[in-house]
mmCIF file of C-alpha atoms in Angstrom:
data_model
loop_
_atom_site.group_PDB
_atom_site.id
_atom_site.type_symbol
_atom_site.label_atom_id
_atom_site.label_comp_id
_atom_site.label_asym_id
_atom_site.label_seq_id
_atom_site.Cartn_x
_atom_site.Cartn_y
_atom_site.Cartn_z
ATOM 1 C CA MET A 692 114.680 -95.630 60.813
ATOM 2 C CA GLN A 693 112.026 -98.075 59.654
ATOM 3 C CA ILE A 694 113.232 -101.356 58.158
ATOM 4 C CA LEU A 695 111.134 -102.609 55.503
ATOM 5 C CA PHE A 696 110.399 -106.303 55.027
ATOM 6 C CA THR A 697 108.504 -105.530 51.787
ATOM 7 C CA PRO A 698 108.638 -106.453 47.683
ATOM 8 C CA GLY A 699 109.139 -102.712 46.939
ATOM 9 C CA PRO A 700 109.207 -99.800 47.377
ATOM 10 C CA LEU A 701 112.142 -101.398 50.034
ATOM 11 C CA LEU A 702 115.037 -100.681 52.135
ATOM 12 C CA THR A 703 117.397 -98.535 50.495
ATOM 13 C CA THR A 704 121.218 -98.048 51.255
ATOM 14 C CA LYS A 705 122.345 -94.524 52.854
ATOM 15 C CA THR A 706 124.269 -93.675 49.848
ATOM 16 C CA VAL A 707 121.761 -94.357 46.958
ATOM 17 C CA LYS A 708 118.868 -92.009 49.207
ATOM 18 C CA GLU A 709 122.045 -88.768 49.261
ATOM 19 C CA ALA A 710 122.423 -89.731 45.705
ATOM 20 C CA ALA A 711 119.274 -87.711 45.559
ATOM 21 C CA LEU A 712 120.352 -84.612 47.160
ATOM 22 C CA VAL A 713 121.836 -83.286 43.818
ATOM 23 C CA ASP A 714 119.632 -81.166 41.510
ATOM 24 C CA MET A 715 120.341 -81.764 37.739
ATOM 25 C CA GLY A 716 118.978 -80.565 34.721
ATOM 26 C CA SER A 717 116.943 -82.966 32.324
ATOM 27 C CA ARG A 718 119.373 -81.617 29.376
ATOM 28 C CA ASP A 719 122.247 -81.352 31.102
ATOM 29 C CA PRO A 720 124.873 -83.598 28.996
ATOM 30 C CA LYS A 721 126.003 -85.233 32.614
ATOM 31 C CA PHE A 722 122.621 -86.034 33.092
ATOM 32 C CA ILE A 723 122.156 -87.236 29.396
ATOM 33 C CA SER A 724 125.231 -89.153 30.442
ATOM 34 C CA ILE A 725 123.787 -90.928 33.282
ATOM 35 C CA ILE A 726 120.859 -92.129 31.110
ATOM 36 C CA GLN A 727 122.947 -93.635 29.051
ATOM 37 C CA ASN A 728 124.831 -95.712 31.505
ATOM 38 C CA ILE A 729 121.990 -96.844 32.876
ATOM 39 C CA ARG A 730 120.525 -98.253 29.360
ATOM 40 C CA SER A 731 123.887 -99.929 28.974
ATOM 41 C CA THR A 732 124.126 -101.467 32.276
ATOM 42 C CA LEU A 733 120.749 -102.860 32.110
ATOM 43 C CA LEU A 734 121.510 -104.347 28.930
ATOM 44 C CA LYS A 735 124.745 -106.003 30.272
ATOM 45 C CA LEU A 736 122.742 -107.462 32.915
ATOM 46 C CA SER A 737 120.350 -108.953 30.651
ATOM 47 C CA ASN A 738 123.185 -110.697 28.648
ATOM 48 C CA VAL A 739 121.935 -109.197 25.376
ATOM 49 C CA ASP A 740 123.603 -107.842 22.185
ATOM 50 C CA GLU A 741 123.023 -103.883 21.837
ATOM 51 C CA LYS A 742 122.303 -104.482 18.010
ATOM 52 C CA ASP A 743 119.679 -107.023 19.344
ATOM 53 C CA TYR A 744 117.693 -105.210 22.393
ATOM 54 C CA THR A 745 117.361 -101.886 23.660
ATOM 55 C CA ALA A 746 116.775 -100.536 26.923
ATOM 56 C CA VAL A 747 113.910 -98.703 27.424
ATOM 57 C CA LEU A 748 113.207 -96.450 30.241
ATOM 58 C CA LEU A 749 109.932 -95.064 31.509
ATOM 59 C CA GLN A 750 108.335 -92.834 33.822
ATOM 60 C CA GLY A 751 105.994 -94.197 36.357
ATOM 61 C CA SER A 752 105.844 -97.713 38.304
ATOM 62 C CA GLY A 753 106.264 -101.330 36.905
ATOM 63 C CA THR A 754 102.683 -101.382 35.383
ATOM 64 C CA TYR A 755 103.052 -98.661 34.011
ATOM 65 C CA ALA A 756 105.782 -100.227 31.732
ATOM 66 C CA ILE A 757 103.524 -103.332 31.380
ATOM 67 C CA GLU A 758 100.499 -101.441 29.996
ATOM 68 C CA ALA A 759 102.919 -99.680 27.646
ATOM 69 C CA THR A 760 104.402 -102.941 26.526
ATOM 70 C CA PHE A 761 100.797 -103.962 25.960
ATOM 71 C CA HIS A 762 99.597 -100.865 23.978
ATOM 72 C CA THR A 763 102.751 -100.667 22.335
ATOM 73 C CA VAL A 764 103.336 -104.627 21.127
ATOM 74 C CA LEU A 765 99.723 -105.753 20.494
ATOM 75 C CA LYS A 766 97.600 -104.774 17.130
ATOM 76 C CA ARG A 767 93.878 -104.151 18.361
ATOM 77 C CA GLU A 768 92.895 -106.164 15.010
ATOM 78 C CA THR A 769 95.312 -108.911 14.825
ATOM 79 C CA ASP A 770 96.672 -109.953 17.728
ATOM 80 C CA LYS A 771 95.472 -111.913 20.843
ATOM 81 C CA VAL A 772 97.900 -112.288 24.023
ATOM 82 C CA LEU A 773 97.464 -115.626 26.281
ATOM 83 C CA VAL A 774 97.886 -113.829 29.871
ATOM 84 C CA VAL A 775 99.106 -116.863 32.202
ATOM 85 C CA SER A 776 98.045 -116.095 35.822
ATOM 86 C CA ASN A 777 98.429 -117.495 39.410
ATOM 87 C CA GLY A 778 98.397 -114.337 41.416
ATOM 88 C CA ALA A 779 97.318 -110.506 41.591
ATOM 89 C CA TYR A 780 99.816 -109.246 39.230
ATOM 90 C CA GLY A 781 98.969 -111.934 36.397
ATOM 91 C CA GLU A 782 95.187 -110.862 37.031
ATOM 92 C CA ARG A 783 96.253 -107.215 36.583
ATOM 93 C CA GLN A 784 97.768 -107.752 33.235
ATOM 94 C CA ALA A 785 93.984 -108.932 32.330
ATOM 95 C CA LYS A 786 92.628 -105.756 33.933
ATOM 96 C CA ILE A 787 94.927 -103.600 31.708
ATOM 97 C CA LEU A 788 94.207 -105.601 28.878
ATOM 98 C CA THR A 789 90.615 -105.280 29.223
ATOM 99 C CA ALA A 790 90.880 -101.655 30.031
ATOM 100 C CA ILE A 791 92.951 -100.956 26.651
ATOM 101 C CA ASN A 792 90.490 -103.007 24.799
ATOM 102 C CA LYS A 793 93.049 -105.760 23.353
ATOM 103 C CA GLN A 794 92.091 -109.238 22.664
ATOM 104 C CA PHE A 795 93.753 -111.621 25.284
ATOM 105 C CA VAL A 796 92.302 -115.454 26.878
ATOM 106 C CA LYS A 797 93.429 -116.222 30.385
ATOM 107 C CA LEU A 798 95.014 -119.263 31.996
ATOM 108 C CA THR A 799 94.165 -119.272 35.507
ATOM 109 C CA TYR A 800 96.287 -121.475 38.186
ATOM 110 C CA ASP A 801 95.541 -121.392 42.058
ATOM 111 C CA GLU A 802 97.653 -118.794 44.121
ATOM 112 C CA ASN A 803 99.842 -121.539 45.568
ATOM 113 C CA GLN A 804 100.140 -123.088 42.477
ATOM 114 C CA LYS A 805 102.772 -122.991 39.569
ATOM 115 C CA CYS A 806 102.133 -121.994 36.281
ATOM 116 C CA VAL A 807 101.934 -125.371 34.448
ATOM 117 C CA VAL A 808 104.303 -125.270 31.279
ATOM 118 C CA ASP A 809 102.572 -128.016 29.328
ATOM 119 C CA ASP A 810 99.219 -126.689 29.913
ATOM 120 C CA ILE A 811 100.910 -122.961 28.212
ATOM 121 C CA ILE A 812 102.067 -124.995 25.260
ATOM 122 C CA LYS A 813 98.965 -127.011 24.444
ATOM 123 C CA THR A 814 96.908 -123.768 24.509
ATOM 124 C CA ILE A 815 98.883 -121.854 22.335
ATOM 125 C CA GLU A 816 99.383 -125.106 20.148
ATOM 126 C CA ASN A 817 95.151 -125.762 20.181
ATOM 127 C CA ASP A 818 94.386 -121.679 19.613
ATOM 128 C CA PRO A 819 96.389 -120.229 16.194
ATOM 129 C CA THR A 820 94.669 -117.066 16.958
ATOM 130 C CA ILE A 821 97.129 -116.449 19.872
ATOM 131 C CA THR A 822 99.973 -114.434 18.799
ATOM 132 C CA HIS A 823 101.733 -113.557 21.837
ATOM 133 C CA LEU A 824 102.240 -114.870 25.383
ATOM 134 C CA SER A 825 102.656 -112.789 28.676
ATOM 135 C CA MET A 826 103.189 -114.130 32.289
ATOM 136 C CA VAL A 827 104.374 -113.303 35.548
ATOM 137 C CA HIS A 828 108.173 -114.874 36.680
ATOM 138 C CA SER A 829 108.185 -114.053 40.587
ATOM 139 C CA GLU A 830 104.518 -113.802 41.403
ATOM 140 C CA THR A 831 104.841 -111.465 45.064
ATOM 141 C CA THR A 832 101.079 -112.247 45.450
ATOM 142 C CA SER A 833 102.758 -115.722 47.026
ATOM 143 C CA GLY A 834 106.348 -115.542 46.314
ATOM 144 C CA ILE A 835 106.048 -118.472 43.782
ATOM 145 C CA ILE A 836 108.666 -118.580 40.884
ATOM 146 C CA ASN A 837 106.961 -119.373 37.673
ATOM 147 C CA ASP A 838 109.109 -121.833 35.120
ATOM 148 C CA ILE A 839 109.848 -119.684 31.964
ATOM 149 C CA ASP A 840 112.024 -121.972 29.984
ATOM 150 C CA PHE A 841 109.645 -123.454 27.411
ATOM 151 C CA ILE A 842 109.434 -121.449 24.578
ATOM 152 C CA HIS A 843 111.727 -123.347 22.410
ATOM 153 C CA LYS A 844 109.337 -126.111 22.653
ATOM 154 C CA LEU A 845 106.690 -124.504 20.797
ATOM 155 C CA SER A 846 106.183 -125.443 17.069
ATOM 156 C CA ARG A 847 105.442 -121.519 16.079
ATOM 157 C CA ARG A 848 106.923 -118.112 17.046
ATOM 158 C CA VAL A 849 104.780 -116.294 19.515
ATOM 159 C CA VAL A 850 106.044 -112.827 21.050
ATOM 160 C CA PHE A 851 106.883 -113.500 24.814
ATOM 161 C CA ILE A 852 106.339 -110.876 27.024
ATOM 162 C CA LEU A 853 108.005 -111.284 30.706
ATOM 163 C CA ASP A 854 106.941 -109.635 33.932
ATOM 164 C CA ALA A 855 110.166 -109.755 35.758
ATOM 165 C CA VAL A 856 109.413 -106.898 37.959
ATOM 166 C CA SER A 857 110.205 -108.927 41.433
ATOM 167 C CA SER A 858 112.834 -111.083 39.942
ATOM 168 C CA PHE A 859 115.583 -109.225 37.701
ATOM 169 C CA GLY A 860 118.458 -108.604 39.382
ATOM 170 C CA ALA A 861 117.506 -111.551 41.761
ATOM 171 C CA TYR A 862 117.683 -114.171 38.962
ATOM 172 C CA GLU A 863 119.806 -115.258 35.758
ATOM 173 C CA ILE A 864 117.653 -114.424 33.014
ATOM 174 C CA PRO A 865 119.079 -115.261 29.919
ATOM 175 C CA ILE A 866 116.645 -113.312 27.626
ATOM 176 C CA SER A 867 117.689 -114.051 24.112
ATOM 177 C CA LYS A 868 118.123 -117.384 25.349
ATOM 178 C CA LEU A 869 114.880 -118.085 26.598
ATOM 179 C CA ASN A 870 113.452 -116.178 23.703
ATOM 180 C CA ILE A 871 111.929 -113.407 25.509
ATOM 181 C CA ASP A 872 110.858 -110.166 23.577
ATOM 182 C CA PHE A 873 109.678 -107.842 25.964
ATOM 183 C CA LEU A 874 111.178 -107.664 29.473
ATOM 184 C CA ILE A 875 109.678 -105.660 32.115
ATOM 185 C CA SER A 876 111.356 -104.347 35.431
ATOM 186 C CA THR A 877 111.369 -101.231 38.091
ATOM 187 C CA SER A 878 114.065 -99.355 39.583
ATOM 188 C CA ASN A 879 112.862 -100.301 43.001
ATOM 189 C CA LYS A 880 113.180 -103.938 43.162
ATOM 190 C CA ASN A 881 116.227 -105.803 43.145
ATOM 191 C CA ILE A 882 118.734 -103.220 42.169
ATOM 192 C CA GLN A 883 117.707 -101.359 45.285
ATOM 193 C CA GLY A 884 116.815 -97.865 43.667
ATOM 194 C CA LEU A 885 113.841 -95.149 44.608
ATOM 195 C CA PRO A 886 110.803 -95.958 42.791
ATOM 196 C CA GLY A 887 110.142 -93.654 40.032
ATOM 197 C CA PHE A 888 110.449 -95.281 36.493
ATOM 198 C CA ALA A 889 110.633 -98.910 34.927
ATOM 199 C CA PHE A 890 112.524 -99.972 32.071
ATOM 200 C CA VAL A 891 111.874 -102.442 29.080
ATOM 201 C CA ILE A 892 114.366 -104.691 27.790
ATOM 202 C CA ALA A 893 112.960 -105.041 24.113
ATOM 203 C CA ASN A 894 113.745 -106.824 21.254
ATOM 204 C CA LYS A 895 114.636 -104.165 18.599
ATOM 205 C CA GLN A 896 113.218 -105.991 15.217
ATOM 206 C CA ILE A 897 109.843 -106.259 17.071
ATOM 207 C CA LEU A 898 109.668 -103.033 18.543
ATOM 208 C CA SER A 899 110.665 -101.451 14.974
ATOM 209 C CA GLN A 900 107.550 -103.043 13.735
ATOM 210 C CA CYS A 901 104.989 -101.309 16.154
ATOM 211 C CA LYS A 902 104.878 -97.665 15.116
ATOM 212 C CA GLY A 903 101.284 -96.400 15.670
ATOM 213 C CA ASN A 904 99.970 -99.548 17.783
ATOM 214 C CA ALA A 905 99.745 -97.555 20.770
ATOM 215 C CA ALA A 906 96.370 -95.662 21.768
ATOM 216 C CA SER A 907 97.965 -93.536 24.264
ATOM 217 C CA LEU A 908 100.729 -90.638 23.704
ATOM 218 C CA VAL A 909 102.764 -91.350 27.145
ATOM 219 C CA LEU A 910 102.733 -94.679 27.271
ATOM 220 C CA ASP A 911 104.330 -95.448 23.885
ATOM 221 C CA LEU A 912 107.526 -97.391 23.808
ATOM 222 C CA TYR A 913 108.227 -97.191 19.913
ATOM 223 C CA ASP A 914 107.827 -93.328 20.226
ATOM 224 C CA GLN A 915 110.043 -93.309 23.856
ATOM 225 C CA GLU A 916 112.639 -95.285 22.090
ATOM 226 C CA GLU A 917 112.776 -93.190 18.812
ATOM 227 C CA TYR A 918 113.141 -89.847 20.643
ATOM 228 C CA MET A 919 115.514 -91.207 22.800
ATOM 229 C CA ILE A 920 117.757 -92.272 20.105
ATOM 230 C CA LYS A 921 117.358 -88.917 18.273
ATOM 231 C CA THR A 922 117.856 -86.792 21.004
ATOM 232 C CA GLN A 923 119.078 -88.751 24.078
ATOM 233 C CA GLN A 924 116.526 -88.101 26.098
ATOM 234 C CA PHE A 925 113.298 -88.448 27.651
ATOM 235 C CA ARG A 926 110.324 -87.210 25.746
ATOM 236 C CA PHE A 927 108.832 -85.996 28.952
ATOM 237 C CA THR A 928 110.086 -84.878 32.548
ATOM 238 C CA PRO A 929 112.433 -87.726 33.738
ATOM 239 C CA PRO A 930 112.501 -88.400 37.178
ATOM 240 C CA THR A 931 116.153 -86.934 37.314
ATOM 241 C CA HIS A 932 116.887 -87.344 41.284
ATOM 242 C CA VAL A 933 115.761 -91.117 40.869
ATOM 243 C CA LEU A 934 117.639 -91.921 38.231
ATOM 244 C CA ARG A 935 121.023 -90.583 39.800
ATOM 245 C CA CYS A 936 119.932 -92.916 42.650
ATOM 246 C CA PHE A 937 119.399 -96.142 40.422
ATOM 247 C CA GLU A 938 123.190 -95.029 38.703
ATOM 248 C CA CYS A 939 124.688 -95.429 42.679
ATOM 249 C CA ALA A 940 122.338 -98.481 42.985
ATOM 250 C CA LEU A 941 123.518 -99.881 40.072
ATOM 251 C CA LYS A 942 127.097 -99.403 41.300
ATOM 252 C CA GLU A 943 126.156 -100.917 45.008
ATOM 253 C CA PHE A 944 124.906 -104.053 43.096
ATOM 254 C CA GLU A 945 127.847 -104.510 41.327
ATOM 255 C CA GLU A 946 129.897 -104.345 44.023
ATOM 256 C CA GLU A 947 128.010 -107.165 45.906
ATOM 257 C CA GLY A 948 128.615 -109.642 43.140
ATOM 258 C CA SER A 949 125.910 -108.746 40.475
ATOM 259 C CA ILE A 950 123.034 -110.749 40.175
ATOM 260 C CA LYS A 951 125.008 -114.011 42.012
ATOM 261 C CA GLY A 952 126.018 -111.470 45.132
ATOM 262 C CA ARG A 953 122.286 -110.453 45.266
ATOM 263 C CA GLN A 954 120.664 -113.734 44.902
ATOM 264 C CA LYS A 955 122.759 -115.065 47.533
ATOM 265 C CA ARG A 956 122.065 -112.529 50.026
ATOM 266 C CA TYR A 957 118.347 -112.611 49.262
ATOM 267 C CA THR A 958 118.324 -116.664 49.804
ATOM 268 C CA GLU A 959 120.022 -117.002 53.104
ATOM 269 C CA LEU A 960 117.502 -113.894 54.356
ATOM 270 C CA GLN A 961 114.712 -115.515 52.852
ATOM 271 C CA GLN A 962 115.636 -119.165 54.070
ATOM 272 C CA TYR A 963 116.346 -117.917 57.763
ATOM 273 C CA LEU A 964 112.868 -116.275 57.682
ATOM 274 C CA SER A 965 111.222 -119.163 56.497
ATOM 275 C CA GLN A 966 112.744 -121.810 59.062
ATOM 276 C CA GLN A 967 112.326 -119.683 62.123
ATOM 277 C CA MET A 968 108.755 -118.651 61.541
ATOM 278 C CA GLN A 969 108.078 -122.520 61.032
ATOM 279 C CA ASN A 970 109.712 -123.131 64.117
ATOM 280 C CA LEU A 971 107.425 -120.627 65.738
ATOM 281 C CA GLY A 972 104.801 -122.608 64.237
ATOM 282 C CA PHE A 973 103.597 -120.738 61.376
ATOM 283 C CA LYS A 974 102.401 -122.442 58.259
ATOM 284 C CA LEU A 975 103.731 -121.505 54.804
ATOM 285 C CA PHE A 976 101.308 -120.884 52.081
ATOM 286 C CA VAL A 977 103.834 -122.181 49.210
ATOM 287 C CA ASP A 978 105.378 -125.222 48.703
ATOM 288 C CA PRO A 979 109.323 -124.743 49.589
ATOM 289 C CA LYS A 980 110.275 -126.207 46.255
ATOM 290 C CA ASP A 981 108.118 -123.279 44.396
ATOM 291 C CA GLN A 982 109.239 -120.684 46.882
ATOM 292 C CA GLY A 983 111.295 -118.038 45.300
ATOM 293 C CA CYS A 984 113.551 -115.586 47.435
ATOM 294 C CA ILE A 985 111.821 -112.465 46.902
ATOM 295 C CA ILE A 986 108.771 -112.613 49.425
ATOM 296 C CA THR A 987 107.245 -115.394 51.796
ATOM 297 C CA THR A 988 104.118 -115.231 52.451
ATOM 298 C CA PHE A 989 102.514 -117.265 55.586
ATOM 299 C CA LEU A 990 98.862 -118.449 57.126
ATOM 300 C CA PHE A 991 97.085 -116.677 59.456
ATOM 301 C CA PRO A 992 97.441 -118.616 63.019
ATOM 302 C CA LYS A 993 94.047 -120.357 63.608
ATOM 303 C CA ASP A 994 94.166 -118.925 67.256
ATOM 304 C CA PRO A 995 91.105 -116.776 67.067
ATOM 305 C CA LYS A 996 92.922 -114.130 69.310
ATOM 306 C CA PHE A 997 95.226 -113.512 66.131
ATOM 307 C CA ASN A 998 94.468 -109.830 64.791
ATOM 308 C CA PHE A 999 96.717 -108.950 61.808
ATOM 309 C CA ASN A 1000 96.602 -105.275 62.647
ATOM 310 C CA GLN A 1001 97.511 -105.659 66.061
ATOM 311 C CA PHE A 1002 100.773 -107.779 64.766
ATOM 312 C CA TYR A 1003 101.560 -105.348 62.187
ATOM 313 C CA ASP A 1004 101.146 -102.167 64.771
ATOM 314 C CA TYR A 1005 103.051 -103.964 67.165
ATOM 315 C CA LEU A 1006 106.120 -104.893 64.756
ATOM 316 C CA ALA A 1007 105.466 -101.402 63.352
ATOM 317 C CA ALA A 1008 106.173 -99.602 66.715
ATOM 318 C CA LYS A 1009 109.601 -101.257 66.337
ATOM 319 C CA ASN A 1010 110.161 -99.909 62.952
ATOM 320 C CA LEU A 1011 109.553 -103.291 61.506
ATOM 321 C CA ILE A 1012 107.467 -103.133 58.297
ATOM 322 C CA ILE A 1013 105.933 -106.381 56.834
ATOM 323 C CA TYR A 1014 103.249 -106.835 54.248
ATOM 324 C CA PRO A 1015 99.550 -107.594 54.497
ATOM 325 C CA GLY A 1016 98.297 -110.832 52.202
ATOM 326 C CA LYS A 1017 97.036 -110.403 48.657
ATOM 327 C CA MET A 1018 95.328 -113.678 48.490
ATOM 328 C CA THR A 1019 91.661 -114.304 47.334
ATOM 329 C CA LYS A 1020 91.251 -117.642 49.417
ATOM 330 C CA ALA A 1021 93.276 -117.822 52.642
ATOM 331 C CA GLU A 1022 94.059 -115.048 54.826
ATOM 332 C CA THR A 1023 97.818 -114.569 54.898
ATOM 333 C CA PHE A 1024 100.664 -112.274 55.390
ATOM 334 C CA ARG A 1025 104.172 -111.404 53.875
ATOM 335 C CA VAL A 1026 107.774 -110.463 54.592
ATOM 336 C CA GLY A 1027 109.954 -109.419 51.792
ATOM 337 C CA SER A 1028 113.365 -110.766 51.809
ATOM 338 C CA ILE A 1029 114.833 -108.246 49.607
ATOM 339 C CA GLY A 1030 116.160 -104.538 49.590
ATOM 340 C CA ALA A 1031 119.397 -103.681 51.592
ATOM 341 C CA LEU A 1032 118.313 -106.016 54.679
ATOM 342 C CA THR A 1033 121.007 -107.826 56.578
ATOM 343 C CA MET A 1034 120.665 -110.958 58.588
ATOM 344 C CA GLN A 1035 120.977 -108.548 61.749
ATOM 345 C CA ASN A 1036 117.441 -107.033 60.533
ATOM 346 C CA MET A 1037 115.857 -110.234 59.828
ATOM 347 C CA GLU A 1038 116.764 -111.756 63.668
ATOM 348 C CA GLN A 1039 115.789 -108.234 64.900
ATOM 349 C CA LEU A 1040 112.209 -109.198 63.365
ATOM 350 C CA ILE A 1041 112.045 -112.766 64.394
ATOM 351 C CA GLU A 1042 112.954 -111.839 68.000
ATOM 352 C CA ALA A 1043 110.040 -108.914 67.898
ATOM 353 C CA ILE A 1044 107.716 -111.766 66.608
ATOM 354 C CA LYS A 1045 108.698 -114.240 69.313
ATOM 355 C CA THR A 1046 108.038 -111.209 71.880
ATOM 356 C CA PHE A 1047 104.512 -110.484 70.644
ATOM 357 C CA ILE A 1048 103.601 -114.063 70.622
ATOM 358 C CA ALA A 1049 104.745 -114.415 74.239
ATOM 359 C CA GLU A 1050 102.819 -110.981 75.380
ATOM 360 C CA THR A 1051 99.519 -111.781 73.805
ATOM 361 C CA ASN A 1052 99.720 -115.808 74.711
ATOM 362 C CA LEU A 1053 99.227 -116.479 70.795
ATOM 363 C CA GLN A 1054 98.979 -120.015 70.117
ATOM 364 C CA VAL A 1055 100.495 -120.275 66.890
ATOM 365 C CA GLN A 1056 100.314 -123.961 66.550
#
């Protein structure tokens, strides 16, 4: 069995996978009950009131839900979003907005630099045409966690869209307190389900005003929610097996201690990984004070003998799967610390890396 040290899809438990062995009809009352249970549980995890927020489920990956949010929330003629980017996923937001012809401006930082709150506030205050703000909470390009508690400092209201794809479930995010209007995440991250659907925790009042905005039939959160309210079903074929697995994953999430329990395990794994790799001579790409518990980025060793493909294949032959880097200005690789990983798994990875170094006579220092 492969052990995934990746940011998602990630290692899942045997019981979560086994939940996919049951076939269900998409209009069956038992399946509809699963959908409603998932929606209500996600709202509880978000610490929001059901009269103020709803959980919109959407087939596809987190990126599908991000594009759907932009389609649904932004009026083409009057709205403009500030995209704050310090990695590939912030840049992806800009690509989406360009593709669907929505107005935006972009505030960009280096890939190993946190977004600067004062800059964000100043940019919004100095441009009255900005109506929306969108940013990434956990930027898995690097592993940085960006600050998101600042909307209350603005002198005027903007709609806050947060990509929490890789942070939801591992970090407490008090959505209403932080004035987050649309929070996006997915089934195959910290809840530890299978890939196949995403969800948006949406401000009901704002969503109710979005009818007709989307220039897409499939990626329309307003229609998706309206149909769900009327029928308790998806508009189009839902990933039935994935939703069954997610319900199982939510139960296991609660058994581990919910957000606090999962964050504790992830943090212990990440800190062990970071310390052990530094002991071996590997350099961190991100300042430890800005580092999250999701994924860690390491710089390539300077030794010209180091070949990432050789390194990857060596570990993969031992069923240890790491992640290539995604930097534009530095050669790096990444190791995730989320999913159903144990400390024994992380120790196994470190031992394999030590063996690789010895066998290839690699100079990491």
